[in-house]
Coordinates of C-alpha atoms and ligand atoms in Angstrom, one line a residue:
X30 CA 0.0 0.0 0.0
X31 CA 1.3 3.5 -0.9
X32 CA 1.5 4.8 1.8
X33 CA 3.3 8.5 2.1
X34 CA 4.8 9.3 5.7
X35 CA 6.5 11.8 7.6
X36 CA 7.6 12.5 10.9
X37 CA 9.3 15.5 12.8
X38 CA 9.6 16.3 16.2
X39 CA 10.9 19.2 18.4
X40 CA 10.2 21.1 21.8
X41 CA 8.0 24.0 22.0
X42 CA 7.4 25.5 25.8
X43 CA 9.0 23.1 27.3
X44 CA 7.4 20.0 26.3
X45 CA 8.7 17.3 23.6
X46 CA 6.6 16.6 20.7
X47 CA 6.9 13.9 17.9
X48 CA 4.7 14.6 15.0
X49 CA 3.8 11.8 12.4
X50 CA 1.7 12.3 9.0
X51 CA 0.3 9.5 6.6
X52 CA -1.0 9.8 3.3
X53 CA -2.5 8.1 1.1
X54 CA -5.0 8.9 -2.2
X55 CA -5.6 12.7 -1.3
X56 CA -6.1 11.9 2.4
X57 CA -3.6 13.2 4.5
X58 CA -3.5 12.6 8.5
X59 CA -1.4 13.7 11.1
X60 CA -1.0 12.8 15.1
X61 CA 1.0 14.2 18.2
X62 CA 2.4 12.5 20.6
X63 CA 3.8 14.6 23.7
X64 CA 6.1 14.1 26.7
X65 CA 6.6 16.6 29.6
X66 CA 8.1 15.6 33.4
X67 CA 8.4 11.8 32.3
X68 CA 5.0 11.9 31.1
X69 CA 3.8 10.7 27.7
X70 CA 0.8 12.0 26.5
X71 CA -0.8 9.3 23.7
X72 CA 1.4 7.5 21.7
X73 CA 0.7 7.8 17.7
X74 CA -0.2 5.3 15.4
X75 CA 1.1 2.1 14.4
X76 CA 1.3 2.6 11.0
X77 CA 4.1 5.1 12.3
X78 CA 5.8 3.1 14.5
X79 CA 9.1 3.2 12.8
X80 CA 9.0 6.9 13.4
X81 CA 7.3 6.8 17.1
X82 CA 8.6 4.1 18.7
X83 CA 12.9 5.3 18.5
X84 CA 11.3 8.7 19.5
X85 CA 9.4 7.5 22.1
X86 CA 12.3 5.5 23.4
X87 CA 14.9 8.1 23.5
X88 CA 12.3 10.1 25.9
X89 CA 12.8 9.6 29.6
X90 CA 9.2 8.0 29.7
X91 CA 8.2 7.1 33.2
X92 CA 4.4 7.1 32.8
X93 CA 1.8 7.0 29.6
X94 CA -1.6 8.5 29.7
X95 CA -3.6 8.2 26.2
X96 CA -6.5 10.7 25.9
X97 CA -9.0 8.0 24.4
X98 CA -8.6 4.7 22.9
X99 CA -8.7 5.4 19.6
X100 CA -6.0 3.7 17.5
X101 CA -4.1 7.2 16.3
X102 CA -3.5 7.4 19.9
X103 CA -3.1 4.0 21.3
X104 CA -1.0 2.8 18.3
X105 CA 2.6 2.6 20.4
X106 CA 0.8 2.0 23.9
X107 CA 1.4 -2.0 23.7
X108 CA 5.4 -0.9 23.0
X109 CA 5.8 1.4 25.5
X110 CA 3.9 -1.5 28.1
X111 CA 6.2 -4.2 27.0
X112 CA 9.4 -1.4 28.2
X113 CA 7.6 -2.2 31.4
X114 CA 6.2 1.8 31.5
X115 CA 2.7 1.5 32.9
X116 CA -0.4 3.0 30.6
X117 CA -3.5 4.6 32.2
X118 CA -6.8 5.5 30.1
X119 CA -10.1 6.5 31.6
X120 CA -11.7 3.6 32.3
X121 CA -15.0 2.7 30.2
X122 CA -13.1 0.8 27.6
X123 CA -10.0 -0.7 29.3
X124 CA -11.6 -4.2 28.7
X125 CA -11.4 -3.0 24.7
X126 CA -8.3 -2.1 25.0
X127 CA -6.7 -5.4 26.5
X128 CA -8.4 -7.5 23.2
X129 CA -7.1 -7.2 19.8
X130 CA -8.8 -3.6 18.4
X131 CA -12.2 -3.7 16.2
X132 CA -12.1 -0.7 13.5
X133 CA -13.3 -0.4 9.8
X134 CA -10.4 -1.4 7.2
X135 CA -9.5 2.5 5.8
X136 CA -8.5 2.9 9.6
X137 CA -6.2 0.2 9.7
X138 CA -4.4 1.1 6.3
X139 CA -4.1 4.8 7.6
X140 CA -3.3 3.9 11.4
X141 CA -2.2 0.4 11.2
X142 CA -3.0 -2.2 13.1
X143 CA -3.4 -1.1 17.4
X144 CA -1.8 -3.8 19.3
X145 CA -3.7 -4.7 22.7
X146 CA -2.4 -3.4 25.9
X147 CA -3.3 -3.7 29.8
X148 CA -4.2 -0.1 30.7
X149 CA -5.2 1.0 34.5
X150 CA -8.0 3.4 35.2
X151 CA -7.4 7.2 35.3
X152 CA -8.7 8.9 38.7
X153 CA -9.7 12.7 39.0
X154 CA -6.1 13.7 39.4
X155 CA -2.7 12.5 38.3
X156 CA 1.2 12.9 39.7
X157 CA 4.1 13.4 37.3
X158 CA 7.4 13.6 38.5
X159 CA 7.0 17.1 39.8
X160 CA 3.7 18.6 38.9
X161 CA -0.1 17.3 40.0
X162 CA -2.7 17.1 37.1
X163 CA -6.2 17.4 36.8
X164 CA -8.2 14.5 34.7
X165 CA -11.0 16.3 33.0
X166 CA -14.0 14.1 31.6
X167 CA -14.5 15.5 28.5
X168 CA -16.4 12.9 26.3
X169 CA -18.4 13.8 22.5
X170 CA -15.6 13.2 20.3
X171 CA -15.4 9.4 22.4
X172 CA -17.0 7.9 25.6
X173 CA -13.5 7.8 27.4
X174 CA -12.0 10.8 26.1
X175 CA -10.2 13.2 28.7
X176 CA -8.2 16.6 29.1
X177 CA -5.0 17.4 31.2
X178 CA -4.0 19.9 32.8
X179 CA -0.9 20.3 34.0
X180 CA -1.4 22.4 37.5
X181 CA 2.0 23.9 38.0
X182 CA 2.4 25.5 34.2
X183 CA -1.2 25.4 33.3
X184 CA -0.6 23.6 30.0
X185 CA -3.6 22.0 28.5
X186 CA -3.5 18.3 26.9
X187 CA -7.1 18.3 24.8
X188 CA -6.4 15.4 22.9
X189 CA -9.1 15.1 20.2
X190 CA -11.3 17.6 21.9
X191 CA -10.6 20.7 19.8
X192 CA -8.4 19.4 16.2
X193 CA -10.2 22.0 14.5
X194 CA -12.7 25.7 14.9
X195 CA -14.9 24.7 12.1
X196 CA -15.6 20.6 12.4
X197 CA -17.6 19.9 9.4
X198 CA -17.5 16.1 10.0
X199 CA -17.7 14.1 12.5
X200 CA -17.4 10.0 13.2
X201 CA -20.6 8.1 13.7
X202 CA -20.3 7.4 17.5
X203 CA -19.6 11.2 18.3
X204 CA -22.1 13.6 19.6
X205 CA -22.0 17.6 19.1
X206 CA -23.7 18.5 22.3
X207 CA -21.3 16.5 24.1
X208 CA -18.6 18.3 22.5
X209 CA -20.4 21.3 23.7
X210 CA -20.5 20.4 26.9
X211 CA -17.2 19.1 27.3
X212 CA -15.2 22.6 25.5
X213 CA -17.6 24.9 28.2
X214 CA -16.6 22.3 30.8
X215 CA -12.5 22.8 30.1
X216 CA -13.1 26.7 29.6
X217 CA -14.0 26.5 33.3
X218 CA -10.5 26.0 34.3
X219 CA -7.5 28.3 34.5
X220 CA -5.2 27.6 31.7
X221 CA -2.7 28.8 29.4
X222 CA -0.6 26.9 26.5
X223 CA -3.4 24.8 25.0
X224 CA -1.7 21.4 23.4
X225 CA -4.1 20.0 20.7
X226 CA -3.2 16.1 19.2
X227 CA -3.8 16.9 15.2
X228 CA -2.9 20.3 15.8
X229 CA -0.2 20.8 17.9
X230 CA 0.8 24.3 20.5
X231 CA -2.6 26.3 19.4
X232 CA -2.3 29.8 18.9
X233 CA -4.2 31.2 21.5
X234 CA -5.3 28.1 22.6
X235 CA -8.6 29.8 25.0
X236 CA -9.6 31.8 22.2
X237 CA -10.0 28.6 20.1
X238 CA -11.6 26.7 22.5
X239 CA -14.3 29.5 22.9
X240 CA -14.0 30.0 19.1
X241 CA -15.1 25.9 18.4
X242 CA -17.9 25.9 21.0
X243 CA -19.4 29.4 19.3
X244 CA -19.4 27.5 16.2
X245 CA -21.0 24.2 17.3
X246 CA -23.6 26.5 19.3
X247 CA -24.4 28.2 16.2
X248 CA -24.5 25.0 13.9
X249 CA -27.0 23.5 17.0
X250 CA -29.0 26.3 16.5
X251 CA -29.2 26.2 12.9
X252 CA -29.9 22.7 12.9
X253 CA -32.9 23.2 15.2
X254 CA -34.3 25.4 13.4
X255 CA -34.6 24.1 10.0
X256 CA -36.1 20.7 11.7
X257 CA -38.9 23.0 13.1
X258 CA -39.0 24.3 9.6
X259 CA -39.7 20.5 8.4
X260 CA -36.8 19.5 6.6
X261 CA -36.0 16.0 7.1
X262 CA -31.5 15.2 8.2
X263 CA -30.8 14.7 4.8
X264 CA -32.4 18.3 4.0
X265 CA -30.5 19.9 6.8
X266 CA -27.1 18.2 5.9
X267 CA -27.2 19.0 1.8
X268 CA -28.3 23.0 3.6
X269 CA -25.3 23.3 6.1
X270 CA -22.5 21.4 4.5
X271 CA -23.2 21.2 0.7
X272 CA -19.3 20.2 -0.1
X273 CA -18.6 16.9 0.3
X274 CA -14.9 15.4 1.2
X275 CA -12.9 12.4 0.1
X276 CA -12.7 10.6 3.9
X277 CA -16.8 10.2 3.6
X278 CA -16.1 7.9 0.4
X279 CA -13.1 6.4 1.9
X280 CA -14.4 5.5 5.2
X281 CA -17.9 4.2 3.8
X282 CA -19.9 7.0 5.8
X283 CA -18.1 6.8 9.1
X284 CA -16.9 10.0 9.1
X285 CA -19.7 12.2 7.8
X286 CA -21.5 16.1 8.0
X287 CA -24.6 14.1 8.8
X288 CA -23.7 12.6 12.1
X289 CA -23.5 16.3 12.9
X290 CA -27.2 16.5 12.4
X291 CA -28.2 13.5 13.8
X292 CA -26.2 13.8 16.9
X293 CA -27.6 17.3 17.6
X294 CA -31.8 16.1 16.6
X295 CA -31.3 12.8 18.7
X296 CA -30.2 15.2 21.5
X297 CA -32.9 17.0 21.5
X298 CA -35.7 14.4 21.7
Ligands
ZN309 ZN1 -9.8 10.3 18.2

């Protein structure tokens, strides 16, 4: 399989970054993977292991947290486990995680194949070397998808939470007034550098946080509105997001703009 890939990484406020990117037909993906005070923040894919696993093995790793299980972050978890480091997730799908992973085929060519691991359950809070974290439930974009903050710099881990302002598609499991909930949930806190997995440091990472849930609010809104008006999803979706994208064909309608609409009308039943 042709697949194209890339990988950089580098140190930007104090924390270590690797950066992977596969693509393949037009498609083109990237993850993060972090490490800060002997902590590594998800692990990157497996189709990338060649890249992440000598990176992650030159870090002084004493402790892995993954921000979700899915397989862009997972991918080098199993790796890292059998270097005897231990791996904490929050804990709705550690059971998933410990058997071999179940995800459509276009996944596994872009993200390879996620080994299974033996994850423990993540509490409220968390202890680095020398700075205390808080575990923020965060779920929308997954069931067991979290945010950390570091306390003592106030840097922001947000996983998948954020990735981009203006999401125009979404998978099929993932609910927009989750992801609502969960960005006014985070903007609670006090933070400051805001550490995104697809995008990297964030440019004023507050003022994109705010900036996504303004957006989502809005597309809620809209949504409601043209089902009171009597147009059925399909109406709303051709409406709101006429252009269609090449990952809708590829993944066979798992990632879609109609989830967006069926996730914000089966919320408000
Ligand atoms: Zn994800």
């Amino acid at each position: 399989m042709l697949l194209k890939k890339h990988f950089e990484q580098g140190e930007l406020n104090g924390v270590i970054y690797g950066n992977g990117t596969v693509a393949f037909q037009g498609v083109q993906l990237n993850v993060y993977s972090y490490v800060v005070d002997g902590l590594c923040i998800d692990t990157g894919a497996h189709s990338l292991r060649k890249q992440f696993q000598p990176f992650l093995q030159a870090q002084p790793i004493e402790q892995v947290v993954l921000t979700h299980h899915h397989e862009d972050h997972s991918g080098n978890a199993a790796f890292l486990q059998q270097q005897g480091i231990p791996i904490y997730i929050e804990k709705t799908l550690l059971k998933e995680c410990a058997e071999k992973a179940a995800y459509p085929f276009y996944r596994k060519v872009f993200w390879g194949a996620r080994k299974a691991f033996d994850a423990q359950p993540l509490a409220s809070t968390f202890s680095s070397k020398t700075a205390d974290w808080d575990i923020i439930q965060t779920p929308g974009h997954a069931i067991d998808h979290v945010a950390l903050l570091n306390k003592e710099t106030g840097q922001l881990f947000t996983g998948d939470l954020y990735v981009m302002t203006k999401t125009r598609l979404i998978l099929r499991n993932e609910s927009i007034p989750t992801i609502i909930q969960s960005l006014q949930k985070v903007l609670t806190y006090d933070f400051a550098d805001v550490f995104c997995c697809h995008g990297g440091l964030l440019k004023n990472g507050r003022k994109a946080l705010q900036a996504k849930e303004d957006y989502l609010l809005t597309l809620q809104e809209k949504t409601l509105t043209l089902h009171k008006q009597g147009l059925t999803p399909a109406e709303i979706n051709q409406t709101l997001f006429s252009k269609k994208y090449p990952i809708t064909r590829f993944s066979r309608g798992e990632w879609d703009s109609q989830h967006i609409v069926t996730s914000i009308l089966k919320d408000a039943k």
